[in-house]
Short mmCIF file of N, CA and C in Angstrom, two decimals:
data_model
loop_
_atom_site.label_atom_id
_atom_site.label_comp_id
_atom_site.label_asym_id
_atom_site.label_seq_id
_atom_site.Cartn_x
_atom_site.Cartn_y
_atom_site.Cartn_z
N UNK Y 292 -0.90 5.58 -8.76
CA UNK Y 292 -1.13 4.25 -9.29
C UNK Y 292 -2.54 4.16 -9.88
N UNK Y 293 -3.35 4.79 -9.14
CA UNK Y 293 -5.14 4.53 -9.70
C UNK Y 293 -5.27 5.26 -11.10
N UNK Y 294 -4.15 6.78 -11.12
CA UNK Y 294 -3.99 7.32 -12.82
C UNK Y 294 -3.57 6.76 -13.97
N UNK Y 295 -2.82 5.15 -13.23
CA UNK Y 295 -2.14 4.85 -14.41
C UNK Y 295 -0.69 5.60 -14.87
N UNK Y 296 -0.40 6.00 -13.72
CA UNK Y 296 0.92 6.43 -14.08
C UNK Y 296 2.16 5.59 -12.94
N UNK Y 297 3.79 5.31 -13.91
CA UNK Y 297 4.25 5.52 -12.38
C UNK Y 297 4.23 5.31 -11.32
N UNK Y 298 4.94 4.63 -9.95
CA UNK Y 298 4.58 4.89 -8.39
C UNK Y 298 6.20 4.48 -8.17
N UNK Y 299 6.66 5.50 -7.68
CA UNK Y 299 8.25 4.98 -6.77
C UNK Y 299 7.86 5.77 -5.59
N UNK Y 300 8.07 4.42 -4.17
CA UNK Y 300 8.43 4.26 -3.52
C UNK Y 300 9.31 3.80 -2.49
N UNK Y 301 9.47 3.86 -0.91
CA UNK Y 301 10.43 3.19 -0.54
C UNK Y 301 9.90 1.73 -0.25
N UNK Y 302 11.04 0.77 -0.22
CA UNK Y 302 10.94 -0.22 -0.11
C UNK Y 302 10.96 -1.14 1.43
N UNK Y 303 9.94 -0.39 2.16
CA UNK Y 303 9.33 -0.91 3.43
C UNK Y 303 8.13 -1.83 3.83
N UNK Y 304 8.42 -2.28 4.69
CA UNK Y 304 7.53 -2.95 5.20
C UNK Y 304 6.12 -2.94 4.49
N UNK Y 305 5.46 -1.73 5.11
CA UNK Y 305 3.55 -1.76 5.21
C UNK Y 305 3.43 -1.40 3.59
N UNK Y 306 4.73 -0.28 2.90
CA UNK Y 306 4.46 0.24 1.74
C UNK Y 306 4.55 -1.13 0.51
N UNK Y 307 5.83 -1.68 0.60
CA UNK Y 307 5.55 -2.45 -0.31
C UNK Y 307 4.56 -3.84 -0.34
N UNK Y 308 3.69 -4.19 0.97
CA UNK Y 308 2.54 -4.65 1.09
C UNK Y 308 1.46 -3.79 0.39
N UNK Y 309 1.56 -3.15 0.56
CA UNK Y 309 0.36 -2.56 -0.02
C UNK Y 309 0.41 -2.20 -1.68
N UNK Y 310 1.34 -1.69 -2.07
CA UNK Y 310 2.06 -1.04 -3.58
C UNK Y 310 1.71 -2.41 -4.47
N UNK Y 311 2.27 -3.99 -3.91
CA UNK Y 311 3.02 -4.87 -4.51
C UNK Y 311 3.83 -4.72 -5.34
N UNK Y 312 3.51 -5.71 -6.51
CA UNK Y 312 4.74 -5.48 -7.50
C UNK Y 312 4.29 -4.79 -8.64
N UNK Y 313 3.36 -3.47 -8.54
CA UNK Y 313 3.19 -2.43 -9.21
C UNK Y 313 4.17 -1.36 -9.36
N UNK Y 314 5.16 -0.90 -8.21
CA UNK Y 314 5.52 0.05 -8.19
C UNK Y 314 7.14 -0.35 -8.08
N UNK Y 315 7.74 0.57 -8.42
CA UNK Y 315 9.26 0.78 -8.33
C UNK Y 315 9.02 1.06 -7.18
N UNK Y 316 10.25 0.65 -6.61
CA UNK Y 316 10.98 0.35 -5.19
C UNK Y 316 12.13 0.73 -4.90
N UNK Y 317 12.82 1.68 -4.46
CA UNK Y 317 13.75 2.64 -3.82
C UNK Y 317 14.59 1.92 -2.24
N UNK Y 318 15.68 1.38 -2.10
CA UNK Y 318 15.97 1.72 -0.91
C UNK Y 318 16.12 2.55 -0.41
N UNK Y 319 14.85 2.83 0.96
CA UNK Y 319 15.25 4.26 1.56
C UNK Y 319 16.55 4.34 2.47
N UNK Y 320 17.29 3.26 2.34
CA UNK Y 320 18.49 3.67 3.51
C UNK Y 320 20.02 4.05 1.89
N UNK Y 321 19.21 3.59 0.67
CA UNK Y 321 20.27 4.29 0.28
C UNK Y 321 19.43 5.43 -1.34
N UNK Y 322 19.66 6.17 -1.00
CA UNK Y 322 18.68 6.97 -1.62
C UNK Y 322 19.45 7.01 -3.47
N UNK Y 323 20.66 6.69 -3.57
CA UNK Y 323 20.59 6.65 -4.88
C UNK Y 323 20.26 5.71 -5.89
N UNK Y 324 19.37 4.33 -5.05
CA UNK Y 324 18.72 3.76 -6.12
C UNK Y 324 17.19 3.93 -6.28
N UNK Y 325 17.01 5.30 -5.85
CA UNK Y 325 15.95 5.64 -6.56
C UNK Y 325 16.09 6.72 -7.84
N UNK Y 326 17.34 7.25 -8.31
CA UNK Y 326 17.36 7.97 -9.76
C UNK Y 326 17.67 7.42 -10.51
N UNK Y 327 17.74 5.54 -11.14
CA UNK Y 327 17.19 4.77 -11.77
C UNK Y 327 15.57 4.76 -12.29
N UNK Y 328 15.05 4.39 -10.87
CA UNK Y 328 13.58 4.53 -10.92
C UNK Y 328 12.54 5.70 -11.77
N UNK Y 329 13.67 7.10 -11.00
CA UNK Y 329 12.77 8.40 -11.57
C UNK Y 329 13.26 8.02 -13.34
N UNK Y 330 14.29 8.07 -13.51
CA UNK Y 330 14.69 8.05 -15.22
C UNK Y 330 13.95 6.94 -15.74
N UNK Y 331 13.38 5.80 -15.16
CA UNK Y 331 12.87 4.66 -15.67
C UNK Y 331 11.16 4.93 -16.03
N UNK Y 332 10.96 5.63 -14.62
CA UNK Y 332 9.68 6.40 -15.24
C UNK Y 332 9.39 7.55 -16.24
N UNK Y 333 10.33 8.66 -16.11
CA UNK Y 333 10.29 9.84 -16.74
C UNK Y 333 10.66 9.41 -18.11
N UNK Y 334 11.24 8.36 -18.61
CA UNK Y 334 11.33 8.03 -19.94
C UNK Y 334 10.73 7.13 -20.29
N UNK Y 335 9.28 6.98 -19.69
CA UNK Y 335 8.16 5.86 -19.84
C UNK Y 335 8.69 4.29 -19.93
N UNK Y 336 9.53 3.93 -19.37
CA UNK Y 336 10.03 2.49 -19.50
C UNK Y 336 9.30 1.58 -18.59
N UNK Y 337 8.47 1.66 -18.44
CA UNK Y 337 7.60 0.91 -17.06
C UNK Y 337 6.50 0.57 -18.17
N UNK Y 338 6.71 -1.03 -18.21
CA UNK Y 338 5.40 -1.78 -19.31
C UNK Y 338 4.16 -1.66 -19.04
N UNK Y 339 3.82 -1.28 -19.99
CA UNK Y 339 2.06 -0.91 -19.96
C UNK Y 339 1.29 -2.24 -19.13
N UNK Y 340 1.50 -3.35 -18.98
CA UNK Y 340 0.64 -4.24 -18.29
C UNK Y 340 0.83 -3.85 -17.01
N UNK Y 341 2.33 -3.73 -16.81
CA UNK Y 341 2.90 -3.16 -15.13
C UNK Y 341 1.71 -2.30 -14.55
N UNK Y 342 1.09 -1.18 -15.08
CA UNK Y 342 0.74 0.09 -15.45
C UNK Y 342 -1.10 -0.21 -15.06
N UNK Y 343 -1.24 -1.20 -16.32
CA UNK Y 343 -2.93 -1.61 -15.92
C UNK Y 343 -3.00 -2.44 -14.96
N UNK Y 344 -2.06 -3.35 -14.28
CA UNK Y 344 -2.25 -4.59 -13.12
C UNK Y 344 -2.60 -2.90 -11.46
N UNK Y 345 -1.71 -2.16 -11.91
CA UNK Y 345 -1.09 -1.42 -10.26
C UNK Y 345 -2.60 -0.51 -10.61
N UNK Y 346 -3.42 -0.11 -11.61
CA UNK Y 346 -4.42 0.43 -11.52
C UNK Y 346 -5.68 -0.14 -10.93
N UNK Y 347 -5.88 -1.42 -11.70
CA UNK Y 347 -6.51 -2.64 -10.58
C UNK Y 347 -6.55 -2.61 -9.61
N UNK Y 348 -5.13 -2.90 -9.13
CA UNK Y 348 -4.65 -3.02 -7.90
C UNK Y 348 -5.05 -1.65 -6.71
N UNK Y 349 -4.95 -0.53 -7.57
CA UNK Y 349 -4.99 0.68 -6.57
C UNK Y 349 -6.94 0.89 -6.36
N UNK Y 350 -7.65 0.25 -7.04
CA UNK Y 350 -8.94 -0.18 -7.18
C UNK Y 350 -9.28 -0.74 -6.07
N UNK Y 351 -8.68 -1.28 -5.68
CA UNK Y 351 -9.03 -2.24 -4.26
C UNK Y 351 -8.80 -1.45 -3.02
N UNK Y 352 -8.19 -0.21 -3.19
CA UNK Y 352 -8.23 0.68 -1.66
C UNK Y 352 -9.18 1.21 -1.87
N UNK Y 353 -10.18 1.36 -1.41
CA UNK Y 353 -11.17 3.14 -1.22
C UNK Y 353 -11.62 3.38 0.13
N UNK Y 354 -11.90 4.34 0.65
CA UNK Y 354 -12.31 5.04 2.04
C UNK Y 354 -13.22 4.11 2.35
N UNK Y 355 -14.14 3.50 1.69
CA UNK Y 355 -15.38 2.58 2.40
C UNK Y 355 -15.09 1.22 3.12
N UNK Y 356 -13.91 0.73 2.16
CA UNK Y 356 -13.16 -0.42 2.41
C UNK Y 356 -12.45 -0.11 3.74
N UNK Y 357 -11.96 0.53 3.98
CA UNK Y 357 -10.91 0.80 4.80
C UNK Y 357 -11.50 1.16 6.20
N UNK Y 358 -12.50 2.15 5.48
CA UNK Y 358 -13.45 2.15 7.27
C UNK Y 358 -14.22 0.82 7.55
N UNK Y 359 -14.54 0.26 6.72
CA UNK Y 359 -15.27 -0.93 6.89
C UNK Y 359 -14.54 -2.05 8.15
N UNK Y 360 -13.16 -2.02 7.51
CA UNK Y 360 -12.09 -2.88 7.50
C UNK Y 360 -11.52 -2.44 9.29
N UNK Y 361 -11.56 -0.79 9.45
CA UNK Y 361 -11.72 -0.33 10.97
C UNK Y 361 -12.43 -0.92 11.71
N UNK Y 362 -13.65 -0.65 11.53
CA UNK Y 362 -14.53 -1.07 12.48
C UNK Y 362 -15.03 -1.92 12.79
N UNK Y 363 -14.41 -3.09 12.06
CA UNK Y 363 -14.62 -4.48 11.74
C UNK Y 363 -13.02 -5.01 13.00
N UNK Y 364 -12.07 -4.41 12.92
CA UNK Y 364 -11.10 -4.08 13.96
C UNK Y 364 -11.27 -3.85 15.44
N UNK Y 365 -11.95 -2.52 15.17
CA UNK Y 365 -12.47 -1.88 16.62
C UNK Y 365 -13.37 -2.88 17.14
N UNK Y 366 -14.57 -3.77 16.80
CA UNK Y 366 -15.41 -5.13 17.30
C UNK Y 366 -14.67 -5.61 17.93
N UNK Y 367 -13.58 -6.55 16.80
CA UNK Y 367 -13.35 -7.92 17.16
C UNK Y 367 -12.04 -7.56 18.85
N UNK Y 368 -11.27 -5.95 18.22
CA UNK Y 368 -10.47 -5.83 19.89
C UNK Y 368 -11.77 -5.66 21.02
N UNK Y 369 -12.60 -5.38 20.93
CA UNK Y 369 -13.61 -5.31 22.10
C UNK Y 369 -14.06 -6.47 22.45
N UNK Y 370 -14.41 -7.42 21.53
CA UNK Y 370 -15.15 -8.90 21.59
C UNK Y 370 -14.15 -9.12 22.27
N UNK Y 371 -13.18 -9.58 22.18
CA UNK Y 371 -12.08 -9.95 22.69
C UNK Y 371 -11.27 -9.08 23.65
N UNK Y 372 -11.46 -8.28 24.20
CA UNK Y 372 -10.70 -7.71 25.74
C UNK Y 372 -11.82 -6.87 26.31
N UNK Y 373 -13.06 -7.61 26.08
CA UNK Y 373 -14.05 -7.63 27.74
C UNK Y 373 -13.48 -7.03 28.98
N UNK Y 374 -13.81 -6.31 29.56
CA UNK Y 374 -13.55 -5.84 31.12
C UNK Y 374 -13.80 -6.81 31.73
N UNK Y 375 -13.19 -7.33 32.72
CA UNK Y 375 -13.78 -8.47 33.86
C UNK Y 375 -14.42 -7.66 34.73
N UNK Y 376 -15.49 -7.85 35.21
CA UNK Y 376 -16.08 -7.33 36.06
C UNK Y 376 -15.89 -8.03 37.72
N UNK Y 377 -15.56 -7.09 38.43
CA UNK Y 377 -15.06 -7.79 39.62
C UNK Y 377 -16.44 -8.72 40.22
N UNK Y 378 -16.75 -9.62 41.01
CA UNK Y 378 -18.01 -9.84 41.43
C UNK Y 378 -17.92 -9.49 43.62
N UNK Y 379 -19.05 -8.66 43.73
CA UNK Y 379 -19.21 -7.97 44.99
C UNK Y 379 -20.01 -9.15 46.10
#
């Protein structure tokens, strides 16, 4: 997606959160509506705006974000499930 080319995937949960409506979408429980998709790509039929929005779009993941986005995770579960400390 960040090349500007193309993206078929399956059409799950976390993937098509993340993909949006950049990418062709495959049911993986039935696998032949994804050789639509491949012929839809392989004969460039996927509109060029489709194409520059999912490059954008793939712009917004990078490793810094994502660790950021961890450890910003890892805090707030600690802030929030404190050990009780017994009192003696």
């Amino acid at each position: 997606m960040s090349l500007g080319v193309p993206v078929i995937s399956a059409d799950i949960g976390a993937v098509r959160e993340m993909v949006g409506q950049f990418a062709l979408l495959a049911d993986p429980k039935k696998p032949e509506t994804a050789e639509p998709l491949l012929y839809q790509a392989a004969k460039k039929r996927v509109p060029a705006e489709q194409l520059r929005k999912g490059m954008a779009h793939a712009k917004e993941f990078t490793w810094a974000k994502t660790a950021a986005k961890t450890v910003d995770s890892i805090i707030d579960f600690v802030q929030t499930h404190k050990p009780k400390r017994e009192q003696v």
